[in-house]
Coordinates of C-alpha atoms in Angstrom, one line a residue:
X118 CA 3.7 -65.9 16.9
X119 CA 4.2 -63.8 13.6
X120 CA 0.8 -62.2 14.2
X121 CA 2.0 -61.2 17.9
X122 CA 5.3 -59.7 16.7
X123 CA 3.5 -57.6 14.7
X124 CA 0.9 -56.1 16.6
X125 CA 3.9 -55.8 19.2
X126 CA 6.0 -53.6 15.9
X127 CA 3.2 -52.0 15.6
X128 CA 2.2 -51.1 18.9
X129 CA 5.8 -50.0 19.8
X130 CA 5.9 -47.4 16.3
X131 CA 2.6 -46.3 17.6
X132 CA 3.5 -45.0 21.2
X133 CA 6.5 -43.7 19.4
X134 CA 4.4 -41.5 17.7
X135 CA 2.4 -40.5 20.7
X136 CA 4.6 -37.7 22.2
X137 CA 5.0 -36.2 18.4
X138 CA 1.6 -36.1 17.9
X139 CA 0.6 -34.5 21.7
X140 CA 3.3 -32.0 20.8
X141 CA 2.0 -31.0 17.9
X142 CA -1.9 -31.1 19.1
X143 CA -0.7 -28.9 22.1
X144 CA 1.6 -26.4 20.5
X145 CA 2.8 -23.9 21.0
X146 CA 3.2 -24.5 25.1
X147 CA 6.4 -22.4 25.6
X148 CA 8.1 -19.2 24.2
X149 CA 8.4 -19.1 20.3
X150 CA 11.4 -17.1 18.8
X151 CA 11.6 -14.9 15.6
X152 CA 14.7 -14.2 14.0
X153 CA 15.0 -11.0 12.3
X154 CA 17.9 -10.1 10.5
X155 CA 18.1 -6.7 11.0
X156 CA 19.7 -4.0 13.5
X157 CA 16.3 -3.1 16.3
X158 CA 14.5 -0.2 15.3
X159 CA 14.0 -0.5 11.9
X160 CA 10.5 -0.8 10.1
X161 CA 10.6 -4.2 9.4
X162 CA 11.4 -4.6 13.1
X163 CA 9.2 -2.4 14.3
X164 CA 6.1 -4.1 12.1
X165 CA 7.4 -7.5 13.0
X166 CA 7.3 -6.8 16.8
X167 CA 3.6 -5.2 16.5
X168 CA 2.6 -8.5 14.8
X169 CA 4.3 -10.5 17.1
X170 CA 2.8 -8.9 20.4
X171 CA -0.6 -9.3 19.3
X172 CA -0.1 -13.0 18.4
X173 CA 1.7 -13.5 22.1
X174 CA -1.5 -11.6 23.3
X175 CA -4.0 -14.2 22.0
X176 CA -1.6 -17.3 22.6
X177 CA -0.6 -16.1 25.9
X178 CA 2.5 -17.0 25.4
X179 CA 5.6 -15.0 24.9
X180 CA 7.3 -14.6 21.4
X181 CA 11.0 -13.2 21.4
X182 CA 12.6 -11.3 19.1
X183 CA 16.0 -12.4 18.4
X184 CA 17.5 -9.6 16.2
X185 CA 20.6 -10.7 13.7
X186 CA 21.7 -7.9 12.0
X187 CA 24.4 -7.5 9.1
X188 CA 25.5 -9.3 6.0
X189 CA 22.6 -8.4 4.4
X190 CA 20.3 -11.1 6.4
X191 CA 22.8 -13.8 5.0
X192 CA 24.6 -15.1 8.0
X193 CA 21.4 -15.0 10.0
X194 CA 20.0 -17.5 7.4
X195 CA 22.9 -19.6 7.8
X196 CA 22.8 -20.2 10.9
X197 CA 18.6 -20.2 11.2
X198 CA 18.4 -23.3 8.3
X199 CA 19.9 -25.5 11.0
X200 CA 17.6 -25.0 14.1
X201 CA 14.8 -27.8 14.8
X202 CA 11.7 -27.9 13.1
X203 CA 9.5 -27.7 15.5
X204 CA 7.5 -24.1 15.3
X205 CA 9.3 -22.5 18.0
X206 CA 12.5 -21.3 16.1
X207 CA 11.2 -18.9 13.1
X208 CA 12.8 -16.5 10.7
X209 CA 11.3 -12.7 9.0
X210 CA 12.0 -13.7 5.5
X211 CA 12.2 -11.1 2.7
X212 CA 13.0 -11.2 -0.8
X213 CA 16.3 -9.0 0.0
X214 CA 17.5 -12.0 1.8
X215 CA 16.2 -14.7 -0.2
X216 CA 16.5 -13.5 -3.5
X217 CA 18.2 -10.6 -4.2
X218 CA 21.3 -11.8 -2.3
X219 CA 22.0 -14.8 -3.7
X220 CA 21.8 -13.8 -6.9
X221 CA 24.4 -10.9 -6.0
X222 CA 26.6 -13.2 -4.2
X223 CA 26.7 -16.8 -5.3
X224 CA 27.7 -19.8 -2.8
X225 CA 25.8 -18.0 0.2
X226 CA 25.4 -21.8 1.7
X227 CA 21.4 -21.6 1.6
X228 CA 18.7 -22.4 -0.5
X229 CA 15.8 -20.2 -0.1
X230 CA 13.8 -22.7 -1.7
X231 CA 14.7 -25.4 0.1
X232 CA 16.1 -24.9 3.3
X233 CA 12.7 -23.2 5.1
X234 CA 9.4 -24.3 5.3
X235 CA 7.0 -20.7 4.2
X236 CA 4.3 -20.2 6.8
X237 CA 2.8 -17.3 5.5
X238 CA 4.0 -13.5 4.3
X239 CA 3.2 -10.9 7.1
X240 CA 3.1 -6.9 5.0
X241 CA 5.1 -5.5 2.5
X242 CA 6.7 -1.8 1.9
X243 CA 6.2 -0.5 -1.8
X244 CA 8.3 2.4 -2.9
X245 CA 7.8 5.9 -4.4
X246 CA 9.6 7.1 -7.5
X247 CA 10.3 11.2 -6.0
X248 CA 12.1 13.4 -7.8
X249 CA 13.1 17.0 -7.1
X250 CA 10.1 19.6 -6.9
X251 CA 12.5 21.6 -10.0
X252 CA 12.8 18.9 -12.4
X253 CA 10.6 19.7 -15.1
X254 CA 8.9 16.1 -15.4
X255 CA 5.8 16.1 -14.1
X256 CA 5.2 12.4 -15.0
X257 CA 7.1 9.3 -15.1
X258 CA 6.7 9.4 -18.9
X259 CA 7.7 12.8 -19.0
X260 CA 11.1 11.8 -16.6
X261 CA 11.7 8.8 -19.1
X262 CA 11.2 11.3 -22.3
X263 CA 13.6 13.7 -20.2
X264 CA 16.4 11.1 -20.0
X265 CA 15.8 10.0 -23.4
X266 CA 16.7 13.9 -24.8
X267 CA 19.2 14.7 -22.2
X268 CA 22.9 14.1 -22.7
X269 CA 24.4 11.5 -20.6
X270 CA 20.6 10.4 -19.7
X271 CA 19.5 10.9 -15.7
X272 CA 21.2 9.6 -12.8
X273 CA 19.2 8.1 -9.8
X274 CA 20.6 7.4 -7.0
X275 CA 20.3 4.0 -4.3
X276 CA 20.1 2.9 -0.8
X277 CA 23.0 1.3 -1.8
X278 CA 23.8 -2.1 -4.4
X279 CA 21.6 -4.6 -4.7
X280 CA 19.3 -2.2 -2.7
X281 CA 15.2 -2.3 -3.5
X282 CA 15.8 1.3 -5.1
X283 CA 18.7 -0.2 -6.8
X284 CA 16.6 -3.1 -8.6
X285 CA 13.5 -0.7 -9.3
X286 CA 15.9 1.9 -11.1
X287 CA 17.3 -1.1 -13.3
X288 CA 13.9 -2.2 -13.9
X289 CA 12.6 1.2 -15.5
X290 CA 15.8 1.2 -17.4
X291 CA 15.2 -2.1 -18.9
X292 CA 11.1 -1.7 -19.3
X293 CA 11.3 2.1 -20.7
X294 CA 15.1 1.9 -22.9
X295 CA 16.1 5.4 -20.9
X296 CA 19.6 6.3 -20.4
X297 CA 19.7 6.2 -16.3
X298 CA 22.7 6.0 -14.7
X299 CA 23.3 4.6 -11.3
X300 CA 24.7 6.4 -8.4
X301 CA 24.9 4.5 -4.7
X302 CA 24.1 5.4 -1.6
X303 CA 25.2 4.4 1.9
X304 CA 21.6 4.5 3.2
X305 CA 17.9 6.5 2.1
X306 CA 18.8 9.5 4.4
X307 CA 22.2 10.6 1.9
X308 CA 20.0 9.6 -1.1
X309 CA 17.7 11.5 0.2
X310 CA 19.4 14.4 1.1
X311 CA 21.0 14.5 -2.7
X312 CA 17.9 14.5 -4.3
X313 CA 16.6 17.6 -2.6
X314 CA 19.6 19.3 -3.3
X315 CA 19.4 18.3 -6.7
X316 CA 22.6 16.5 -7.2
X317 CA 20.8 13.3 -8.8
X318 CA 17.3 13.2 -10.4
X319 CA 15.3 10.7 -9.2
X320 CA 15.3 8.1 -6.8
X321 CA 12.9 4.7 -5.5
X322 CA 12.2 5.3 -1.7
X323 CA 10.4 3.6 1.2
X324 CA 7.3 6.3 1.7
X325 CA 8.6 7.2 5.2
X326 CA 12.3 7.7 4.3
X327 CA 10.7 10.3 1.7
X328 CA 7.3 11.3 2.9
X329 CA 8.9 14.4 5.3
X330 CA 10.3 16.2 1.9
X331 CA 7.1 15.3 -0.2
X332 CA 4.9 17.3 2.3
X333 CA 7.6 20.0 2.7
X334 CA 7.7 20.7 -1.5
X335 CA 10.7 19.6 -2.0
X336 CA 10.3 16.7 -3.7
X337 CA 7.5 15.4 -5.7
X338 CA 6.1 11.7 -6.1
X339 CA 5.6 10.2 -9.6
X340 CA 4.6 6.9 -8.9
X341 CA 4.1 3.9 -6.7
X342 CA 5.4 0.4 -7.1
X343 CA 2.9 -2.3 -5.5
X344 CA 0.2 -3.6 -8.1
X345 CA -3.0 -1.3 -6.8
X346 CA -3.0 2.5 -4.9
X347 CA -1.9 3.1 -1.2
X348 CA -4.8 4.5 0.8
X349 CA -1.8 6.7 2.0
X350 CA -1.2 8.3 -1.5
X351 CA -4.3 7.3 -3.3
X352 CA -3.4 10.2 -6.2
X353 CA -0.2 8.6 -6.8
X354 CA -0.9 6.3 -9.7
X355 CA 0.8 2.8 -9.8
X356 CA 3.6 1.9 -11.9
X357 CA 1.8 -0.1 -14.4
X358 CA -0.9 2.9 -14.4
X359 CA 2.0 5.4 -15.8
X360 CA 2.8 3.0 -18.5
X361 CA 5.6 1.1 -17.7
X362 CA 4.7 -2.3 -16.1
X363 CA 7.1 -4.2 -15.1
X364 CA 8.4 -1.6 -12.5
X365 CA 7.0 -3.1 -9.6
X366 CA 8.7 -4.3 -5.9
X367 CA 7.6 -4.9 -3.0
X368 CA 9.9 -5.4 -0.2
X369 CA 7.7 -8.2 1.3
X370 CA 8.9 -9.8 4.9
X371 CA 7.2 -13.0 5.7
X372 CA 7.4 -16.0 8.4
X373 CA 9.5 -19.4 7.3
X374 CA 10.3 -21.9 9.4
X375 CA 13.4 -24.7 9.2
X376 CA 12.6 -27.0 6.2
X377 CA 10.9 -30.0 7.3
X378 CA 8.3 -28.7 9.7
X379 CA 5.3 -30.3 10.5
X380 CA 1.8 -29.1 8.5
X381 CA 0.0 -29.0 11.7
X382 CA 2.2 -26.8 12.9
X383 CA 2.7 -25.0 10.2
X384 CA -0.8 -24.0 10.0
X385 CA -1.8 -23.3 13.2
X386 CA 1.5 -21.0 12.6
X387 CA -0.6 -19.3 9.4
X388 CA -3.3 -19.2 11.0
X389 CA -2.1 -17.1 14.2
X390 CA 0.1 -14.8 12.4
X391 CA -3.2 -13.9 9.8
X392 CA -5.2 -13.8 12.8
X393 CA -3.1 -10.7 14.8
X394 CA -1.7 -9.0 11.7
X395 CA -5.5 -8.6 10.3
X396 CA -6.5 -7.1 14.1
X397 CA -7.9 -3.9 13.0
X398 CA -5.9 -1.9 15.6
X399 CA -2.4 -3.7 13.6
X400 CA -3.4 -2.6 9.9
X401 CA -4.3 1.0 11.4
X402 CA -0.9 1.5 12.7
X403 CA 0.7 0.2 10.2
X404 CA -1.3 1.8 7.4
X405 CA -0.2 4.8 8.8
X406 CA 3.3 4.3 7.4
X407 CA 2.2 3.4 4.0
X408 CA 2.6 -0.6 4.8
X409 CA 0.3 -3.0 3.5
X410 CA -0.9 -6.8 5.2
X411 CA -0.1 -9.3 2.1
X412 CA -0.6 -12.7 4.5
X413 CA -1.6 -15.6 2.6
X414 CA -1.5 -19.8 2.5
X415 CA 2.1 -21.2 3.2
X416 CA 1.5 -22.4 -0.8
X417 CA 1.1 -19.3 -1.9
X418 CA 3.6 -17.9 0.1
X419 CA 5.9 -20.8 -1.4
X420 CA 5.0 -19.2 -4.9
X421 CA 6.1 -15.8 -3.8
X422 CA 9.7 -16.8 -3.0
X423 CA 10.0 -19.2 -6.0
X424 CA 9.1 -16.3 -8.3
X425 CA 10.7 -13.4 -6.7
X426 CA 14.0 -16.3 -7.0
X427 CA 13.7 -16.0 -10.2
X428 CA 12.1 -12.3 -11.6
X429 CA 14.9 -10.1 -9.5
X430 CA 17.6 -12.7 -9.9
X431 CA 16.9 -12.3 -13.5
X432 CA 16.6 -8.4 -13.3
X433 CA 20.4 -8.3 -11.4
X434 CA 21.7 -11.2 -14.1
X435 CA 20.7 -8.8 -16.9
X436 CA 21.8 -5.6 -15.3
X437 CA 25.1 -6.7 -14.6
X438 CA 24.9 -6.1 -10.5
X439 CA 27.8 -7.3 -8.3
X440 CA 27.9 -7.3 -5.0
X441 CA 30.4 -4.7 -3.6

């Protein structure tokens, strides 16, 4: 009789499992949905949707893109942690919402190590260091000698605080010792704008928010801050290359899921997403705009948050950043 109850316990935890397993040997058999907190139109939108298209093409399924602007990707995240974990509710991660943010505004009711299950990082956008085509530096170590002899130091100016141009202009403060002073932006198009006219010295941009002025003469790049050379700007050396490691952000956007999501699911996830953002047609539009592919394992994408937690929280602990 014992032996019958338990084959029966057995038997019953078994076929329990059965419609978990088929689901997660089938999937995906319906519509998956991203979450992206930002306004449409953007590049990280754009990008996302190029990706996502691709991987709907080869799935032949359809992927919707559910877009969550404002709050700086924080209320989005909110509400995302708490969706099922099942592969068909995902979220465009970045290190804007998961690290920067928190460590600007404390009690933002998620844990970006915690709450999401990493699938894999989908491309990133370095930055240029521009400054105006009449400022006598010609180098970064000639900008960072320049604010070094100049009364007051240099100002450079922000998309705004907490911004990616923000935490790169506090990192070359804090790697080279120069006197640069701060000045916010509501946006890259003012920041821009003030550069060319010469009203601040120098300033971290995306390459397309810049690139217009570059070609024009009006402004002139200095350096690049991803670890190796774009194709786009292969004279522009990297930030390490000029001397002053250390300087380096990418604003990387990758795919999480809801803590607690299966491994087969999460890498048949990885394993689509690598497969359409490494289509050849995807990197050639996208290389056009000075974005690079960074996919990887969801391990080493779990790496990427836990240390980007850490360096820029660090980098805005030290600087003294608030959130405004």
């Amino acid at each position: 009789m014992r032996v019958l109850v338990a084959f029966c316990c057995t038997l019953i935890a078994w076929m329990a499992m059965l419609p978990v397993a088929f689901a997660q040997s089938d999937f995906p058999s319906r519509a998956i949905t991203i979450v992206v907190p930002f306004p449409p139109g953007g590049s990280s939108d754009t990008v996302t949707r190029l990706i996502a298209q691709k991987m709907a093409e080869n799935l032949k399924i359809n992927i919707v893109i559910d877009n969550r602007g404002g709050g700086g990707g924080v209320p989005a995240a909110v509400a995302f942690k708490q969706s099922p974990p099942d592969g068909y509710s995902l979220f465009l991660a970045n290190n804007g919402v998961f690290a920067i943010m928190p460590a600007l505004t404390p009690n933002v009711q998620f844990d970006p190590i915690k709450d999401f299950a990493p699938v894999t990082p989908l491309f990133a956008f370095p930055s240029v260091l521009v400054v105006p085509a009449a400022l006598p530096a010609k180098s970064v170590k000639e900008l960072v000698a320049l604010a070094k002899t100049k009364a007051g130091g240099l100002n450079y100016g922000s998309q705004g605080v907490g911004s990616g141009g923000h935490i790169l202009g506090e990192m070359l403060r804090q790697v080279s010792g120069a006197p640069f002073q701060h000045v916010p932006y509501r946006g890259a198009g003012p920041a821009v704008n003030d550069l060319v006219a010469g009203n601040i010295d120098l300033l971290f941009s995306s390459y397309v928010s810049a690139i217009g002025q570059v070609e024009a003469g009006k402004l002139r790049v200095l350096g690049w801050t991803a670890p190796k050379r774009s194709a786009a700007l292969p004279n522009v050396p990297t930030m390490a290359e000029t001397g002053f490691a250390g300087t380096e952000l990418e604003i990387w956007q990758g795919i999480v899921g809801p803590a607690g999501m299966p491994a087969p699911i999460v890498n048949k996830l990885n394993a689509e997403f690598i497969k359409a953002a490494k289509d050849p047609e995807i990197v050639k539009k996208v290389a056009a705009q000075a974005v690079d592919i960074t996919t990887s394992t969801p391990a080493e994408f779990a790496k990427l948050i836990a240390s980007d937690v850490a360096r820029l929280g660090k980098v805005i602990r030290d600087a003294g950043i608030k959130s405004q």
